[in-house]
Coordinates of C-alpha atoms and ligand atoms in Angstrom, one line a residue:
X710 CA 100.0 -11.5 82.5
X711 CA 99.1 -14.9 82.3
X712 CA 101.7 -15.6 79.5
X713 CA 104.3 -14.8 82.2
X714 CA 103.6 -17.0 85.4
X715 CA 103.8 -19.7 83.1
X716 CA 107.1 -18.8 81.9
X717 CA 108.3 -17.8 85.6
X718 CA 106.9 -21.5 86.5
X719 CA 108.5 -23.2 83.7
X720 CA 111.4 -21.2 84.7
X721 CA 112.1 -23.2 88.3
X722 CA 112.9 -26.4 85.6
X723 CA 116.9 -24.6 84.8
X724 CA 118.9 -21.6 85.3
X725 CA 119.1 -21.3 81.0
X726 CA 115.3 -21.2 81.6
X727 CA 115.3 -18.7 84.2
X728 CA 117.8 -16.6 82.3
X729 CA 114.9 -17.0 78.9
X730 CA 112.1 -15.6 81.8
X731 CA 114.3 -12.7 83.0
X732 CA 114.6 -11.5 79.3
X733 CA 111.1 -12.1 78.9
X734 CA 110.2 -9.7 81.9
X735 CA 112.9 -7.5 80.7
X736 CA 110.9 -7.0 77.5
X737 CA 108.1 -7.0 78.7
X738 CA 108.5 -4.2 81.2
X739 CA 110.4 -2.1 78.3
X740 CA 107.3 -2.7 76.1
X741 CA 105.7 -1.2 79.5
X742 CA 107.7 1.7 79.4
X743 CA 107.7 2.5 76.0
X744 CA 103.6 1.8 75.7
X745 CA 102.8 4.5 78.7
X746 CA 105.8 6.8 77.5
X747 CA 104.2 6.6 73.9
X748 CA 100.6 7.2 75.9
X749 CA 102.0 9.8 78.2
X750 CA 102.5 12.1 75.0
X751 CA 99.2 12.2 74.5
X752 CA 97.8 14.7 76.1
X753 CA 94.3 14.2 78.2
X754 CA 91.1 16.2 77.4
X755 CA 87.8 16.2 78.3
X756 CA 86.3 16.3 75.2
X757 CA 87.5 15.5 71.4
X758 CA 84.6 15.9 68.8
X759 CA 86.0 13.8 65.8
X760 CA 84.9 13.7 62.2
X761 CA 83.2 15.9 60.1
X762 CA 82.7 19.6 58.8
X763 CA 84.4 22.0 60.9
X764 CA 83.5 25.6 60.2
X765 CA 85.9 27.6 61.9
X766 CA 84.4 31.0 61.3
X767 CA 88.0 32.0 62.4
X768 CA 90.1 35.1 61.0
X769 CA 91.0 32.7 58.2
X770 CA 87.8 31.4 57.5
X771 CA 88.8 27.7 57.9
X772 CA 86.9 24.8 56.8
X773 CA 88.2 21.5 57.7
X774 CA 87.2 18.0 56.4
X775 CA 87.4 15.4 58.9
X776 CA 88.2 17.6 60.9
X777 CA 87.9 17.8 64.7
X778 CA 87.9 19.7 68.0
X779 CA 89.7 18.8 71.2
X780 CA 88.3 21.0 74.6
X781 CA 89.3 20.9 78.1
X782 CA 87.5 22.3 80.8
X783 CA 85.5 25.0 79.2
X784 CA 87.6 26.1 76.6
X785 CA 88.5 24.8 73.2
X786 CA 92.4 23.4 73.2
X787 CA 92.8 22.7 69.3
X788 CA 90.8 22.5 66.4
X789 CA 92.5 20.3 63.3
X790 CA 92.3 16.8 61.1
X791 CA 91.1 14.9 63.1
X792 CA 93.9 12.0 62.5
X793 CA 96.3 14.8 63.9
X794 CA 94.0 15.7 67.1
X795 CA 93.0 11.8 67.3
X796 CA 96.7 10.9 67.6
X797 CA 97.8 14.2 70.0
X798 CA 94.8 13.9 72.7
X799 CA 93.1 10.8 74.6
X800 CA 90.1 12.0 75.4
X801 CA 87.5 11.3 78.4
X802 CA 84.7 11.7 76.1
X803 CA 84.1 11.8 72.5
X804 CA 81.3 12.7 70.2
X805 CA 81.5 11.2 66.4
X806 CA 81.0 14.0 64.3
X807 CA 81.3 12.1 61.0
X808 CA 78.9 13.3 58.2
X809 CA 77.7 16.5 60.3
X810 CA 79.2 19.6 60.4
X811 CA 80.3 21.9 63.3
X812 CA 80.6 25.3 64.0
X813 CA 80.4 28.0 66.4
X814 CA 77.5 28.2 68.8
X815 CA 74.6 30.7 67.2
X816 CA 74.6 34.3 69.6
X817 CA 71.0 35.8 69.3
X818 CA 72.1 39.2 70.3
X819 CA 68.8 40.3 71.4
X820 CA 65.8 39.1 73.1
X821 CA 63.0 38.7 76.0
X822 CA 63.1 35.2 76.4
X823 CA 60.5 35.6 78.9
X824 CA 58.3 36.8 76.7
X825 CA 57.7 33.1 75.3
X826 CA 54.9 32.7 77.2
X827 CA 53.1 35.6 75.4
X828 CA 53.9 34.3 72.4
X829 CA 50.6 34.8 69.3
X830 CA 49.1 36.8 72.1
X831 CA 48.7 39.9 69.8
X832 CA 50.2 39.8 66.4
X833 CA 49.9 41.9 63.3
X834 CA 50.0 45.2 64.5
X835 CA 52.6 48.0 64.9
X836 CA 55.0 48.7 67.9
X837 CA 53.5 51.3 69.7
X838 CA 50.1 49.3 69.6
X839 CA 51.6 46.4 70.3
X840 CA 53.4 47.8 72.9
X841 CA 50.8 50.0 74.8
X842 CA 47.3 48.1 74.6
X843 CA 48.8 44.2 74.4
X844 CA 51.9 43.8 76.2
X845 CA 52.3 46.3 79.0
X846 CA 48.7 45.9 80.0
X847 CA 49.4 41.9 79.9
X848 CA 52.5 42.2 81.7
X849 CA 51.2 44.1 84.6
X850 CA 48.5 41.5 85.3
X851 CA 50.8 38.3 85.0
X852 CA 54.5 38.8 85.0
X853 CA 56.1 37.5 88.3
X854 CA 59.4 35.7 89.0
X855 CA 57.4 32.5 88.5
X856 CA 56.4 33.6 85.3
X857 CA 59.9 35.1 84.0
X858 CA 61.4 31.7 85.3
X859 CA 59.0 29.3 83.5
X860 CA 59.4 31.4 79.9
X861 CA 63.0 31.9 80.1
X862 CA 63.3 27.8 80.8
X863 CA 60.7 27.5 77.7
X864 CA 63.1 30.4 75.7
X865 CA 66.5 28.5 77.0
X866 CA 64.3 25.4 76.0
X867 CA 63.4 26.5 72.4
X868 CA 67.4 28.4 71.7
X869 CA 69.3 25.7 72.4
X870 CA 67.3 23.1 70.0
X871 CA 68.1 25.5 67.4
X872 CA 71.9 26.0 68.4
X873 CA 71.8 29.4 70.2
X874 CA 74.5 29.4 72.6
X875 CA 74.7 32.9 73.8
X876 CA 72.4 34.9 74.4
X877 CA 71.4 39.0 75.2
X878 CA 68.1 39.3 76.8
X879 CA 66.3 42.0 78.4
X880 CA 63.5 41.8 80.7
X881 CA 62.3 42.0 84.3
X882 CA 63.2 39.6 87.3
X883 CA 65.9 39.5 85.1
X884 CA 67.4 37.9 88.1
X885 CA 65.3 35.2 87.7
X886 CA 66.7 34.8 84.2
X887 CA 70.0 34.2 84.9
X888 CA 69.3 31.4 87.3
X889 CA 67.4 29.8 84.9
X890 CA 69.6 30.6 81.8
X891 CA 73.0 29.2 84.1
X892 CA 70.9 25.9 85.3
X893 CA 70.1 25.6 81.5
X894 CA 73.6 25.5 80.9
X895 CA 73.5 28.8 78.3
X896 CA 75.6 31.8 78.1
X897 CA 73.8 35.0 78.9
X898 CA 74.2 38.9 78.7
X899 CA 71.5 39.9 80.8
X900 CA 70.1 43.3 81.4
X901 CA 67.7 44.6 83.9
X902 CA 65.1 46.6 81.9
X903 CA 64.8 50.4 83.1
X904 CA 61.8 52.4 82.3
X905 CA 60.0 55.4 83.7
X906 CA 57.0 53.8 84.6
X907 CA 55.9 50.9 87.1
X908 CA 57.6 47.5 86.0
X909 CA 56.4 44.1 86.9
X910 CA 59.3 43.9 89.4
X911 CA 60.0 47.4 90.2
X912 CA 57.4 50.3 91.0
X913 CA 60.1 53.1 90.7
X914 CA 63.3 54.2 88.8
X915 CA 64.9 54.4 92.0
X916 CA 63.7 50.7 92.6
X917 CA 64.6 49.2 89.5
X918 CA 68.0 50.9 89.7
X919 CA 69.0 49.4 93.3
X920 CA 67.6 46.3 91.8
X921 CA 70.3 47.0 88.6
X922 CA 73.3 47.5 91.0
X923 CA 72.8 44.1 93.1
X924 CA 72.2 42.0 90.1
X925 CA 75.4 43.3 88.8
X926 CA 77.8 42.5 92.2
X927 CA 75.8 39.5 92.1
X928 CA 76.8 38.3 88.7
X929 CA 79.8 40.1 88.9
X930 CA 82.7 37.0 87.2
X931 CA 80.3 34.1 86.9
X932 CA 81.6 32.1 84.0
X933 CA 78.2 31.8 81.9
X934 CA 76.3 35.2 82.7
X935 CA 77.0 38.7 82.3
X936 CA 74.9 40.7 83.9
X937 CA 73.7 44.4 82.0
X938 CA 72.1 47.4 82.5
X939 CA 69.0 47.8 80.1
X940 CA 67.9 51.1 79.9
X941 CA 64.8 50.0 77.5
X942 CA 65.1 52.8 75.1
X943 CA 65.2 56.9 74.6
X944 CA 61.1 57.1 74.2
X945 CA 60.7 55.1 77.3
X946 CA 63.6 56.1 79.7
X947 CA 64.3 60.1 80.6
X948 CA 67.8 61.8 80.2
X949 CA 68.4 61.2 83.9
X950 CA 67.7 57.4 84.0
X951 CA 69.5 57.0 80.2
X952 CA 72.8 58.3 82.8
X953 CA 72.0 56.6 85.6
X954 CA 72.5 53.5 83.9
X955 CA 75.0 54.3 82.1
X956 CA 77.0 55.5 85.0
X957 CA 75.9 52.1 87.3
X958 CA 77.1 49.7 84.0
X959 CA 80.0 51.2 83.4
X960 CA 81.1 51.2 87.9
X961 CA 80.7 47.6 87.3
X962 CA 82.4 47.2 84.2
X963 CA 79.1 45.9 82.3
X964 CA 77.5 45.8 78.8
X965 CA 74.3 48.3 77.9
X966 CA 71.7 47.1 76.3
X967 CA 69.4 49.1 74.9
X968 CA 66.7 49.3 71.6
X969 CA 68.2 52.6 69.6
X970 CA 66.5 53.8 66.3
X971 CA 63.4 51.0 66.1
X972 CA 60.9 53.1 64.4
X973 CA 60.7 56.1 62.3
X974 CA 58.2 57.7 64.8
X975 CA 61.6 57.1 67.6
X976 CA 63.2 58.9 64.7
X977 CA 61.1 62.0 64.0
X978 CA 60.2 62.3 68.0
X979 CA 64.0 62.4 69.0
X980 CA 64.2 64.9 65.9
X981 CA 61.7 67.3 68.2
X982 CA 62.8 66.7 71.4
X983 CA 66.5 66.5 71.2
X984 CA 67.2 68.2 67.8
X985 CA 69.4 64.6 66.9
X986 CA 69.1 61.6 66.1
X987 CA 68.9 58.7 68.8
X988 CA 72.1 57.4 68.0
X989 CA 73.5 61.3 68.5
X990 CA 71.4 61.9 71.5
X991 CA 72.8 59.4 72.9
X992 CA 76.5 60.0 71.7
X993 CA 75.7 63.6 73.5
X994 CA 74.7 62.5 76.9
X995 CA 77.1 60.1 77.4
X996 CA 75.7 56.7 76.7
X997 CA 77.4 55.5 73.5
X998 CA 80.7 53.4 74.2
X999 CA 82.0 50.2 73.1
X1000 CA 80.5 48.6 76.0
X1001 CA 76.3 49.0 74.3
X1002 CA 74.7 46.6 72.4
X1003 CA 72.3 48.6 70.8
X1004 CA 69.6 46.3 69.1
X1005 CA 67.7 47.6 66.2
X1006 CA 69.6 50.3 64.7
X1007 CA 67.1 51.0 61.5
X1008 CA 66.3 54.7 61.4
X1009 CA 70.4 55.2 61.0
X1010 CA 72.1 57.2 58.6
X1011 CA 76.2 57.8 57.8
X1012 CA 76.8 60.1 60.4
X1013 CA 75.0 57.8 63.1
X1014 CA 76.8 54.5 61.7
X1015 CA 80.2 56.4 61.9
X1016 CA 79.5 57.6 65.6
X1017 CA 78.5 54.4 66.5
X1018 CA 81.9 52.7 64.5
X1019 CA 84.0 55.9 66.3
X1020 CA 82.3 55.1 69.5
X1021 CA 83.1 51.1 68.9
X1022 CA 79.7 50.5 69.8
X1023 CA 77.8 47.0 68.7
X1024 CA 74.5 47.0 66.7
X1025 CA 72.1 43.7 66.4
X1026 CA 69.8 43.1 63.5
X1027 CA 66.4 42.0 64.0
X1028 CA 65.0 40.7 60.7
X1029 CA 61.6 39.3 61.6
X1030 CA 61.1 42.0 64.2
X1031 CA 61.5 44.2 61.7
X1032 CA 59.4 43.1 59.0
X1033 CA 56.7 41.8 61.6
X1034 CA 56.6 45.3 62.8
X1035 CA 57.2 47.2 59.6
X1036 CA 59.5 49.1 61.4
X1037 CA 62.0 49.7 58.6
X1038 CA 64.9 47.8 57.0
X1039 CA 68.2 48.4 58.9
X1040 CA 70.8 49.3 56.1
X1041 CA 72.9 46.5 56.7
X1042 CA 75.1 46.6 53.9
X1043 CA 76.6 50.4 54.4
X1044 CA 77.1 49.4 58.5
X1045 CA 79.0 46.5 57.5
X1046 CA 80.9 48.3 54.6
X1047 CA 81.7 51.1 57.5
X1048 CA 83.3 48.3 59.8
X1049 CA 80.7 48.3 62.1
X1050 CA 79.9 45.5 64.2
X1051 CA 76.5 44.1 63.5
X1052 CA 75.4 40.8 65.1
X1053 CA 71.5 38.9 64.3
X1054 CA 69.2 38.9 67.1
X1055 CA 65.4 37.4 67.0
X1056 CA 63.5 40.3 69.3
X1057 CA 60.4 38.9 70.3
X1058 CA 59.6 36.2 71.1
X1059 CA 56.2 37.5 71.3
X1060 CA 54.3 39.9 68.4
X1061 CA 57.6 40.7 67.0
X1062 CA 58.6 37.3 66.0
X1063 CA 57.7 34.8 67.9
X1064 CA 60.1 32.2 67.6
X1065 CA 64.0 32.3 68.7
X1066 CA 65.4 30.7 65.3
X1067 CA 68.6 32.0 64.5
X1068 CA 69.0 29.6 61.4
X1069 CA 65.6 31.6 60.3
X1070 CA 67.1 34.9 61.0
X1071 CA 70.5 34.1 59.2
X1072 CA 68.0 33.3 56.2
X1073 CA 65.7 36.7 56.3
X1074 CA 68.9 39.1 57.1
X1075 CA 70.6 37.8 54.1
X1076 CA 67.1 37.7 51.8
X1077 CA 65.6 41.2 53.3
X1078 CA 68.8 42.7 52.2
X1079 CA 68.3 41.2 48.7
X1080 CA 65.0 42.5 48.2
X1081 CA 65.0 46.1 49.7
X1082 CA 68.5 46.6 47.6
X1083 CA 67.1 44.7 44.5
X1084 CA 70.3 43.3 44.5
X1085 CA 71.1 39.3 45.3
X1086 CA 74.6 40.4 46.3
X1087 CA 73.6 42.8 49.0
X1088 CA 74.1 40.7 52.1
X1089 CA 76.0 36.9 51.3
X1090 CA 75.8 33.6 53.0
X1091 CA 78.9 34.1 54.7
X1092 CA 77.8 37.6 56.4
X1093 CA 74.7 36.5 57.6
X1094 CA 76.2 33.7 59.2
X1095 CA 79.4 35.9 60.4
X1096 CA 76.8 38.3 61.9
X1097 CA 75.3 34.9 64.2
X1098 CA 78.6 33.5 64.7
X1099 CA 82.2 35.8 64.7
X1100 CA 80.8 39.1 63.9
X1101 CA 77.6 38.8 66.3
X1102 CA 80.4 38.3 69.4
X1103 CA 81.9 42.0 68.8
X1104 CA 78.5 43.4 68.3
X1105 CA 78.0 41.9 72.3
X1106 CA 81.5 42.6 73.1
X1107 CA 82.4 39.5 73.6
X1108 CA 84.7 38.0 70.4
X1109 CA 87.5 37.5 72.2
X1110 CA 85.8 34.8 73.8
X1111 CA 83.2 33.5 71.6
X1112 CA 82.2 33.7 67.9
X1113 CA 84.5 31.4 66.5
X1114 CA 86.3 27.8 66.9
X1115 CA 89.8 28.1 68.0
X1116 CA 92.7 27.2 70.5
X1117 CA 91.5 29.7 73.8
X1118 CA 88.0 30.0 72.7
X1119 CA 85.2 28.8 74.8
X1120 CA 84.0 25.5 73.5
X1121 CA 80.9 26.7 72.3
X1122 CA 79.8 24.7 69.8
X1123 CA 77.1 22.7 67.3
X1124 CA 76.6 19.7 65.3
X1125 CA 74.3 19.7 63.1
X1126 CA 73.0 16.7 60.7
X1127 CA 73.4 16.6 57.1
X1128 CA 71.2 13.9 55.8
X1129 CA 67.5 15.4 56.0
X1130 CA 65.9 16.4 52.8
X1131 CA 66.4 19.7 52.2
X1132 CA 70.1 19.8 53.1
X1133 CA 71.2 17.0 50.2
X1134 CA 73.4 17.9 48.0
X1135 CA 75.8 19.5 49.1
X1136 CA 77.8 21.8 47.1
X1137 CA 78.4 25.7 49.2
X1138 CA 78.3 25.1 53.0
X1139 CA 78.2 28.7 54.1
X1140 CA 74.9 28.9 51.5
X1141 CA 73.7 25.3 52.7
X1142 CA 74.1 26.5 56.3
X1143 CA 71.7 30.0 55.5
X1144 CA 69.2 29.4 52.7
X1145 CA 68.3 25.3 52.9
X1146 CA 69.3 23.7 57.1
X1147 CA 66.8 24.5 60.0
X1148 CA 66.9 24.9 63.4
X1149 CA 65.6 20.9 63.5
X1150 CA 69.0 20.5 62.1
X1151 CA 71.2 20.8 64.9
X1152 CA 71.5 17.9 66.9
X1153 CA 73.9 18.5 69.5
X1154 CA 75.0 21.7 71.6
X1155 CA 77.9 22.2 73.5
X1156 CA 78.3 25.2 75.7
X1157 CA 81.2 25.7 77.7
X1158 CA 82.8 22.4 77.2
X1159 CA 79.4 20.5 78.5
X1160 CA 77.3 18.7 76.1
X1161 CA 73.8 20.8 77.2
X1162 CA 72.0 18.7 74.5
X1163 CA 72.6 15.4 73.0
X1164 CA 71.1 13.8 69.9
X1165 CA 68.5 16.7 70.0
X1166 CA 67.7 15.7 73.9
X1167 CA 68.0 18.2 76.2
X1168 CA 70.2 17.2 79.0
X1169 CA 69.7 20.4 81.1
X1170 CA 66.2 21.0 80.9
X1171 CA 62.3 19.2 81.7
X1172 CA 61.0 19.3 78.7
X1173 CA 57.3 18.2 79.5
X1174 CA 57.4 20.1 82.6
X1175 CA 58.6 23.5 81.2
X1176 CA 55.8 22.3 78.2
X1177 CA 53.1 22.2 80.3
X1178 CA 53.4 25.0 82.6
X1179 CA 53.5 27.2 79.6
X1180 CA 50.4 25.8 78.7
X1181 CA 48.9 26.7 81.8
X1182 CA 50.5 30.3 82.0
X1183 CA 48.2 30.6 78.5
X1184 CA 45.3 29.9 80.4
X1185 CA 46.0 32.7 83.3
X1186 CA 47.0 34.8 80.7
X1187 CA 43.9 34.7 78.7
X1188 CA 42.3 34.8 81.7
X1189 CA 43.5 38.0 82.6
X1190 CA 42.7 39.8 79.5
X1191 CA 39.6 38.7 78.7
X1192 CA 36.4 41.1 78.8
X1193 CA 38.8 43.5 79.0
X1194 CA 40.5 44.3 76.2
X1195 CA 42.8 46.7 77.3
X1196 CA 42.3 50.2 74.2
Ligands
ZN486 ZN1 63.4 44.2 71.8

């Protein structure tokens, strides 16, 4: 600008002069022109993470170098080189990516992140013990919303430092959870638990079903949380309530959740008392459908994996759960051979687990495989992480929107760091992603286009708050169980 009023002062001296200015302004306007013409072609974002590894976990299985990832709003707009997106898009905010790798958000496709604050309460024992003489009895003295809030901050707390973006929980107050999961900034599918007997939150069926249906017209379109109907399973929920929910999930057009085929005493008791199977059981009254996410799915054999491929329903595997449990090893190999969908969930957090590490469970599903088949090709890299990532959002019903990186999808994403130790060399990412990073890995987490944690700092969260009050819930909960350790 400057450059000019000199020339338009200089220019008073003659009229040649004034004739030099005017083709001086004349340029310098077309420069203008051409400058914000050039500019306007680039289109605006809100987001372009450049440089680096992107895993796509797309239909193709892309991997690109340098790549990068362009999002607006809460979806991704285009994935590519990043000199192509760096040259198409001018962005309001960028993350450098160079040196890390990116890929889909991790979906733990089932959990009680509440349960957190129970976590090492009771360990080394099997379900129904577990279950009966720890848990319930624990529950009953010390679950309240407070309580469900402050562990499903701690669980949100915990997930997203290891790159879980979506998540399928079941628990009580379960209200309660999704506030605290949508303040954390996470993605939720979020089911009410229904049981026969007195819950934390609801005394009666009856109760806990009213309580079902307003949670669901409550939740009913909210961008990061679909609500569910959790019948908890067929050993703890009658034929009437396994309905009921069924018939209250499916008025609202929600997802089931629900723990089929655990044990080998659900099994053999289902065997008695229904003359089937769980998975056929529930095929018969009316439960199976491509809207259940049935966790577990161990005690299955062809005929259940093909009913539950016909009936398009979802299955996660739980690794640690099961092997903390003993409850059996899922036969993951034949269900994925047999199309079905099969995502990777943690359980727990508490005595069947207790952590919330999907980096550890893509690690375990692949090696538990290995071992039980004696064969090192019985689950891969690449399925284990397609069961977290693209995989994992069919078995939740959800692939169209999540799973993978790609124009329309939402920007759910990771970034993790490739310098520590154990991640040098590098010579197989999908391998380097499930047998050598961790959880510690990930450094940032984006989840619906906002950056919900930044250089491995939570931006959503109190980290020392939510810290210490599960620190005091320990003492209340010890507290409440001592001297009387329940039998
Ligand atoms: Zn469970």
């Amino acid at each position: 600008m400057q450059s000019i009023f000199e020339s338009q002062s200089e220019a008073r001296a003659s009229g040649k002069q004034r004739r030099v200015v005017s083709l001086i302004l004349y340029l310098c306007v077309s420069v203008f022109i051409c400058g914000s013409t050039s500019s306007s072609a680039q289109e605006r974002v809100d987001l372009l993470i450049s440089g680096g590894t992107v895993v796509t976990m797309d239909a193709q299985r892309r991997v690109i170098e340098d790549g990068a990832v362009a999002v607006r709003g809460e979806a991704i707009l285009a994935v590519g080189k990043r000199e192509a997106l760096e040259a198409g898009y001018t962005a309001a905010r960028r993350i450098d990516a160079r040196g890390k790798l990116v890929m889909p958000g991790l979906i733990n496709g089932h959990t009680h992140a509440a349960m957190t604050l129970f976590r090492g309460i009771a360990d080394d024992m099997n379900l129904q013990d577990w279950l009966t003489k720890f848990i319930f009895p624990a529950e009953a003295r010390n679950v309240t919303e407070d309580f469900v809030t402050a562990g499903t901050r701690l669980g949100a707390l915990e997930m997203i430092h290891g790159g879980t973006t979506t998540y399928v929980d079941m628990y009580y107050f379960e209200d309660a959870v999704a506030r605290a999961t949508k303040a954390a900034g996470m993605r939720g599918v979020l089911g009410e638990t229904l049981l026969d007997f007195p819950a934390p939150d609801n005394k009666t069926v009856s109760a806990a079903l009213a309580y079902t249906e307003s949670f669901l017209k409550r939740w009913k379109g909210d961008p990061l949380i679909r609500a569910a109907a959790a019948p908890h399973a067929i050993y703890t929920a009658s034929e009437p309530t396994l309905r009921n929910a069924a018939s209250l999930a499916r008025k609202y057009q929600a997802p089931i959740v629900i723990h089929v085929s655990e044990t080998k005493k659900e099994l053999d008791d289902s065997r008695t008392k229904n003359g089937a199977s769980p998975v056929a059981y529930l095929d018969r009254i009316g439960l199976l459908g491509p809207d259940v996410i049935a966790a577990h799915c161990v005690w299955v054999d062809t005929a259940d994996i093909a009913l539950l491929v016909k009936k398009n329903a979802g299955c996660v595997h739980n690794p640690s759960s099961n092997m903390m449990l003993a409850s059996g090893v899922a036969p993951v190999g034949e269900m994925l051979a047999a199309h079905l969908a099969v995502g990777l969930g943690t359980d727990g957090p508490a005595g069947s687990n207790n952590d919330l590490d999907l980096m550890e469970e893509m690690d375990l599903a692949a090696k538990l495989q290995k071992i039980s088949r004696k064969d090192p090709q019985a689950l891969g890299a690449i399925q284990a992480i397609e069961m977290a990532t693209s995989l994992g959002a069919r078995a939740i019903h959800m692939e169209k929107e999540i799973g993978s990186l790609g124009a329309g999808k939402k920007a759910d994403l990771i970034i993790l760091d490739l310098d520590a130790p154990h991640a040098v060399p590098l010579y197989n990412l999908y391998s380097q992603i499930v047998y050598a990073l961790k959880a510690s890995d990930v450094r940032t987490v984006v989840i619906a286009g906002r950056t919900v944690m930044e250089n491995q700092r939570v931006l959503t969260l109190d980290e020392p708050a939510i810290r210490a009050k599960a620190r005091d819930y320990a003492e209340q909960v010890k507290k409440s169980l001592a001297g009387t350790t329940p039998k």
